Amino acid sequence: MGIIKYIKGEIEIIRERDPAIKSSWEIFLYPSFKAILRYRIAHKFYEHKHYFLARWLSQRTARKTGIEIHPGATIGKGLFIDHGHGVVIGETAIVGDNVTLYQGVTLGGTGKESGKRHPTLENNVMVSAGAKILGSFTVGENSKIGAGSVVLSEVPANSTVVGVPGHVVKRDNLKVPREDMDQVHLPDPVFTELLSLRAENCRLTEEIKQLQYEFKMMEALNNRPSEEISFDNSML
């Protein structure tokens, strides 16, 4: 791919996914544009076993952009890193086509593996701000990872993951993340669980009141002649 064609492709990607861009010239100010372009060069060095040059370029890029992409990572077409500061992509990570990463995302290893240590993100995955995906497993295509989530295990395709550790809370959402980049309105499993606990607490409270009422009735029957027994609301 020629450099002009590559730049045109990056302009199209950023215009499609970032409403803040006002002109095509702004692409040259985007840290993600610089980081991904330099990663492509460093990756070529890495493939030809020029490891020092590859790492020198990637570390220089990290200092200038705040985005650290290991030159050994495999990245497909259409990667967009929004803002990008604090993004880390490890050596054996594989990133598919049309993936979107927000600031603070880590595609890291657990520190306990050799060989393939980092995650694989399939096509059209969106990873929201601050999310950490750690380990050698796959995040299926068209999936969303909620902000601040920590994902430690396989994610099926077309899923939404939130929480620490991350849990799948929605399946078969067939909207493609590059068209629906809403990283805020995701399911909240903690709030849902709290609502369930509140409803259960109300049910148990009503049962206890009913038992108290029945107990007072039995106590009254045992202690007073039947003709003297009367009940009112004050016994509850």
PDB file of N, CA and C in Angstrom, residues 117-157:
ATOM      1  N   ARG A 117       1.197 -14.830  24.418  1.00  0.00           N
ATOM      2  CA  ARG A 117       0.904 -14.369  25.776  1.00  0.00           C
ATOM      3  C   ARG A 117      -0.196 -13.322  25.831  1.00  0.00           C
ATOM      4  N   HIS A 118      -0.534 -12.749  24.695  1.00  0.00           N
ATOM      5  CA  HIS A 118      -1.432 -11.598  24.661  1.00  0.00           C
ATOM      6  C   HIS A 118      -2.722 -11.930  23.906  1.00  0.00           C
ATOM      7  N   PRO A 119      -3.754 -11.130  24.086  1.00  0.00           N
ATOM      8  CA  PRO A 119      -5.060 -11.475  23.509  1.00  0.00           C
ATOM      9  C   PRO A 119      -5.134 -11.279  21.999  1.00  0.00           C
ATOM     10  N   THR A 120      -6.141 -11.923  21.430  1.00  0.00           N
ATOM     11  CA  THR A 120      -6.502 -11.737  20.032  1.00  0.00           C
ATOM     12  C   THR A 120      -7.857 -11.040  19.971  1.00  0.00           C
ATOM     13  N   LEU A 121      -7.917  -9.905  19.278  1.00  0.00           N
ATOM     14  CA  LEU A 121      -9.170  -9.191  19.064  1.00  0.00           C
ATOM     15  C   LEU A 121      -9.590  -9.405  17.621  1.00  0.00           C
ATOM     16  N   GLU A 122     -10.746 -10.013  17.431  1.00  0.00           N
ATOM     17  CA  GLU A 122     -11.226 -10.240  16.072  1.00  0.00           C
ATOM     18  C   GLU A 122     -11.822  -8.954  15.502  1.00  0.00           C
ATOM     19  N   ASN A 123     -12.323  -9.022  14.292  1.00  0.00           N
ATOM     20  CA  ASN A 123     -12.781  -7.833  13.578  1.00  0.00           C
ATOM     21  C   ASN A 123     -13.909  -7.102  14.305  1.00  0.00           C
ATOM     22  N   ASN A 124     -13.886  -5.770  14.178  1.00  0.00           N
ATOM     23  CA  ASN A 124     -14.986  -4.904  14.635  1.00  0.00           C
ATOM     24  C   ASN A 124     -15.191  -4.902  16.149  1.00  0.00           C
ATOM     25  N   VAL A 125     -14.139  -5.152  16.910  1.00  0.00           N
ATOM     26  CA  VAL A 125     -14.227  -5.097  18.376  1.00  0.00           C
ATOM     27  C   VAL A 125     -14.029  -3.654  18.841  1.00  0.00           C
ATOM     28  N   MET A 126     -14.774  -3.244  19.869  1.00  0.00           N
ATOM     29  CA  MET A 126     -14.581  -1.947  20.495  1.00  0.00           C
ATOM     30  C   MET A 126     -14.202  -2.152  21.953  1.00  0.00           C
ATOM     31  N   VAL A 127     -13.105  -1.542  22.382  1.00  0.00           N
ATOM     32  CA  VAL A 127     -12.645  -1.644  23.771  1.00  0.00           C
ATOM     33  C   VAL A 127     -12.671  -0.246  24.381  1.00  0.00           C
ATOM     34  N   SER A 128     -13.508  -0.063  25.393  1.00  0.00           N
ATOM     35  CA  SER A 128     -13.733   1.263  25.965  1.00  0.00           C
ATOM     36  C   SER A 128     -12.608   1.679  26.905  1.00  0.00           C
ATOM     37  N   ALA A 129     -12.664   2.939  27.333  1.00  0.00           N
ATOM     38  CA  ALA A 129     -11.574   3.565  28.083  1.00  0.00           C
ATOM     39  C   ALA A 129     -11.209   2.790  29.345  1.00  0.00           C
ATOM     40  N   GLY A 130      -9.911   2.583  29.505  1.00  0.00           N
ATOM     41  CA  GLY A 130      -9.391   1.985  30.734  1.00  0.00           C
ATOM     42  C   GLY A 130      -9.542   0.482  30.854  1.00  0.00           C
ATOM     43  N   ALA A 131     -10.091  -0.178  29.846  1.00  0.00           N
ATOM     44  CA  ALA A 131     -10.288  -1.627  29.931  1.00  0.00           C
ATOM     45  C   ALA A 131      -8.956  -2.359  29.811  1.00  0.00           C
ATOM     46  N   LYS A 132      -8.843  -3.483  30.504  1.00  0.00           N
ATOM     47  CA  LYS A 132      -7.637  -4.309  30.478  1.00  0.00           C
ATOM     48  C   LYS A 132      -8.024  -5.708  30.011  1.00  0.00           C
ATOM     49  N   ILE A 133      -7.384  -6.165  28.953  1.00  0.00           N
ATOM     50  CA  ILE A 133      -7.611  -7.514  28.434  1.00  0.00           C
ATOM     51  C   ILE A 133      -6.292  -8.255  28.584  1.00  0.00           C
ATOM     52  N   LEU A 134      -6.263  -9.237  29.486  1.00  0.00           N
ATOM     53  CA  LEU A 134      -4.997  -9.835  29.906  1.00  0.00           C
ATOM     54  C   LEU A 134      -5.011 -11.342  29.684  1.00  0.00           C
ATOM     55  N   GLY A 135      -4.099 -11.807  28.852  1.00  0.00           N
ATOM     56  CA  GLY A 135      -3.972 -13.238  28.640  1.00  0.00           C
ATOM     57  C   GLY A 135      -4.122 -13.627  27.186  1.00  0.00           C
ATOM     58  N   SER A 136      -3.797 -14.888  26.908  1.00  0.00           N
ATOM     59  CA  SER A 136      -3.835 -15.395  25.537  1.00  0.00           C
ATOM     60  C   SER A 136      -5.179 -16.065  25.277  1.00  0.00           C
ATOM     61  N   PHE A 137      -6.143 -15.288  24.843  1.00  0.00           N
ATOM     62  CA  PHE A 137      -7.462 -15.788  24.482  1.00  0.00           C
ATOM     63  C   PHE A 137      -8.042 -14.842  23.434  1.00  0.00           C
ATOM     64  N   THR A 138      -9.228 -15.176  22.950  1.00  0.00           N
ATOM     65  CA  THR A 138      -9.821 -14.429  21.851  1.00  0.00           C
ATOM     66  C   THR A 138     -11.050 -13.660  22.297  1.00  0.00           C
ATOM     67  N   VAL A 139     -11.141 -12.412  21.848  1.00  0.00           N
ATOM     68  CA  VAL A 139     -12.366 -11.618  21.975  1.00  0.00           C
ATOM     69  C   VAL A 139     -13.055 -11.665  20.617  1.00  0.00           C
ATOM     70  N   GLY A 140     -14.230 -12.276  20.574  1.00  0.00           N
ATOM     71  CA  GLY A 140     -14.911 -12.528  19.311  1.00  0.00           C
ATOM     72  C   GLY A 140     -15.336 -11.261  18.584  1.00  0.00           C
ATOM     73  N   GLU A 141     -15.558 -11.400  17.295  1.00  0.00           N
ATOM     74  CA  GLU A 141     -15.880 -10.244  16.458  1.00  0.00           C
ATOM     75  C   GLU A 141     -17.189  -9.582  16.889  1.00  0.00           C
ATOM     76  N   ASN A 142     -17.262  -8.289  16.599  1.00  0.00           N
ATOM     77  CA  ASN A 142     -18.437  -7.454  16.898  1.00  0.00           C
ATOM     78  C   ASN A 142     -18.707  -7.308  18.397  1.00  0.00           C
ATOM     79  N   SER A 143     -17.725  -7.570  19.246  1.00  0.00           N
ATOM     80  CA  SER A 143     -17.937  -7.479  20.689  1.00  0.00           C
ATOM     81  C   SER A 143     -17.546  -6.103  21.224  1.00  0.00           C
ATOM     82  N   LYS A 144     -18.121  -5.766  22.395  1.00  0.00           N
ATOM     83  CA  LYS A 144     -17.804  -4.527  23.097  1.00  0.00           C
ATOM     84  C   LYS A 144     -17.286  -4.857  24.489  1.00  0.00           C
ATOM     85  N   ILE A 145     -16.227  -4.153  24.893  1.00  0.00           N
ATOM     86  CA  ILE A 145     -15.704  -4.272  26.248  1.00  0.00           C
ATOM     87  C   ILE A 145     -15.963  -2.943  26.950  1.00  0.00           C
ATOM     88  N   GLY A 146     -16.689  -2.971  28.068  1.00  0.00           N
ATOM     89  CA  GLY A 146     -17.065  -1.753  28.771  1.00  0.00           C
ATOM     90  C   GLY A 146     -15.889  -1.058  29.434  1.00  0.00           C
ATOM     91  N   ALA A 147     -16.050   0.224  29.696  1.00  0.00           N
ATOM     92  CA  ALA A 147     -14.995   1.035  30.310  1.00  0.00           C
ATOM     93  C   ALA A 147     -14.593   0.469  31.664  1.00  0.00           C
ATOM     94  N   GLY A 148     -13.287   0.372  31.880  1.00  0.00           N
ATOM     95  CA  GLY A 148     -12.760  -0.086  33.161  1.00  0.00           C
ATOM     96  C   GLY A 148     -12.852  -1.578  33.405  1.00  0.00           C
ATOM     97  N   SER A 149     -13.327  -2.330  32.440  1.00  0.00           N
ATOM     98  CA  SER A 149     -13.455  -3.781  32.634  1.00  0.00           C
ATOM     99  C   SER A 149     -12.094  -4.453  32.634  1.00  0.00           C
ATOM    100  N   VAL A 150     -12.014  -5.578  33.336  1.00  0.00           N
ATOM    101  CA  VAL A 150     -10.811  -6.406  33.325  1.00  0.00           C
ATOM    102  C   VAL A 150     -11.219  -7.772  32.789  1.00  0.00           C
ATOM    103  N   VAL A 151     -10.789  -8.079  31.578  1.00  0.00           N
ATOM    104  CA  VAL A 151     -11.210  -9.303  30.898  1.00  0.00           C
ATOM    105  C   VAL A 151     -10.089 -10.325  30.988  1.00  0.00           C
ATOM    106  N   LEU A 152     -10.416 -11.504  31.531  1.00  0.00           N
ATOM    107  CA  LEU A 152      -9.399 -12.522  31.793  1.00  0.00           C
ATOM    108  C   LEU A 152      -9.699 -13.849  31.107  1.00  0.00           C
ATOM    109  N   SER A 153     -10.779 -13.903  30.334  1.00  0.00           N
ATOM    110  CA  SER A 153     -11.146 -15.166  29.688  1.00  0.00           C
ATOM    111  C   SER A 153     -11.849 -14.897  28.367  1.00  0.00           C
ATOM    112  N   GLU A 154     -12.028 -15.953  27.606  1.00  0.00           N
ATOM    113  CA  GLU A 154     -12.600 -15.908  26.260  1.00  0.00           C
ATOM    114  C   GLU A 154     -13.919 -15.129  26.223  1.00  0.00           C
ATOM    115  N   VAL A 155     -14.094 -14.360  25.144  1.00  0.00           N
ATOM    116  CA  VAL A 155     -15.342 -13.622  24.928  1.00  0.00           C
ATOM    117  C   VAL A 155     -15.954 -14.087  23.610  1.00  0.00           C
ATOM    118  N   PRO A 156     -17.180 -14.623  23.626  1.00  0.00           N
ATOM    119  CA  PRO A 156     -17.808 -15.056  22.373  1.00  0.00           C
ATOM    120  C   PRO A 156     -18.085 -13.871  21.451  1.00  0.00           C
ATOM    121  N   ALA A 157     -18.292 -14.162  20.183  1.00  0.00           N
ATOM    122  CA  ALA A 157     -18.634 -13.116  19.218  1.00  0.00           C
ATOM    123  C   ALA A 157     -19.959 -12.464  19.589  1.00  0.00           C
TER     124      ALA A 157
END
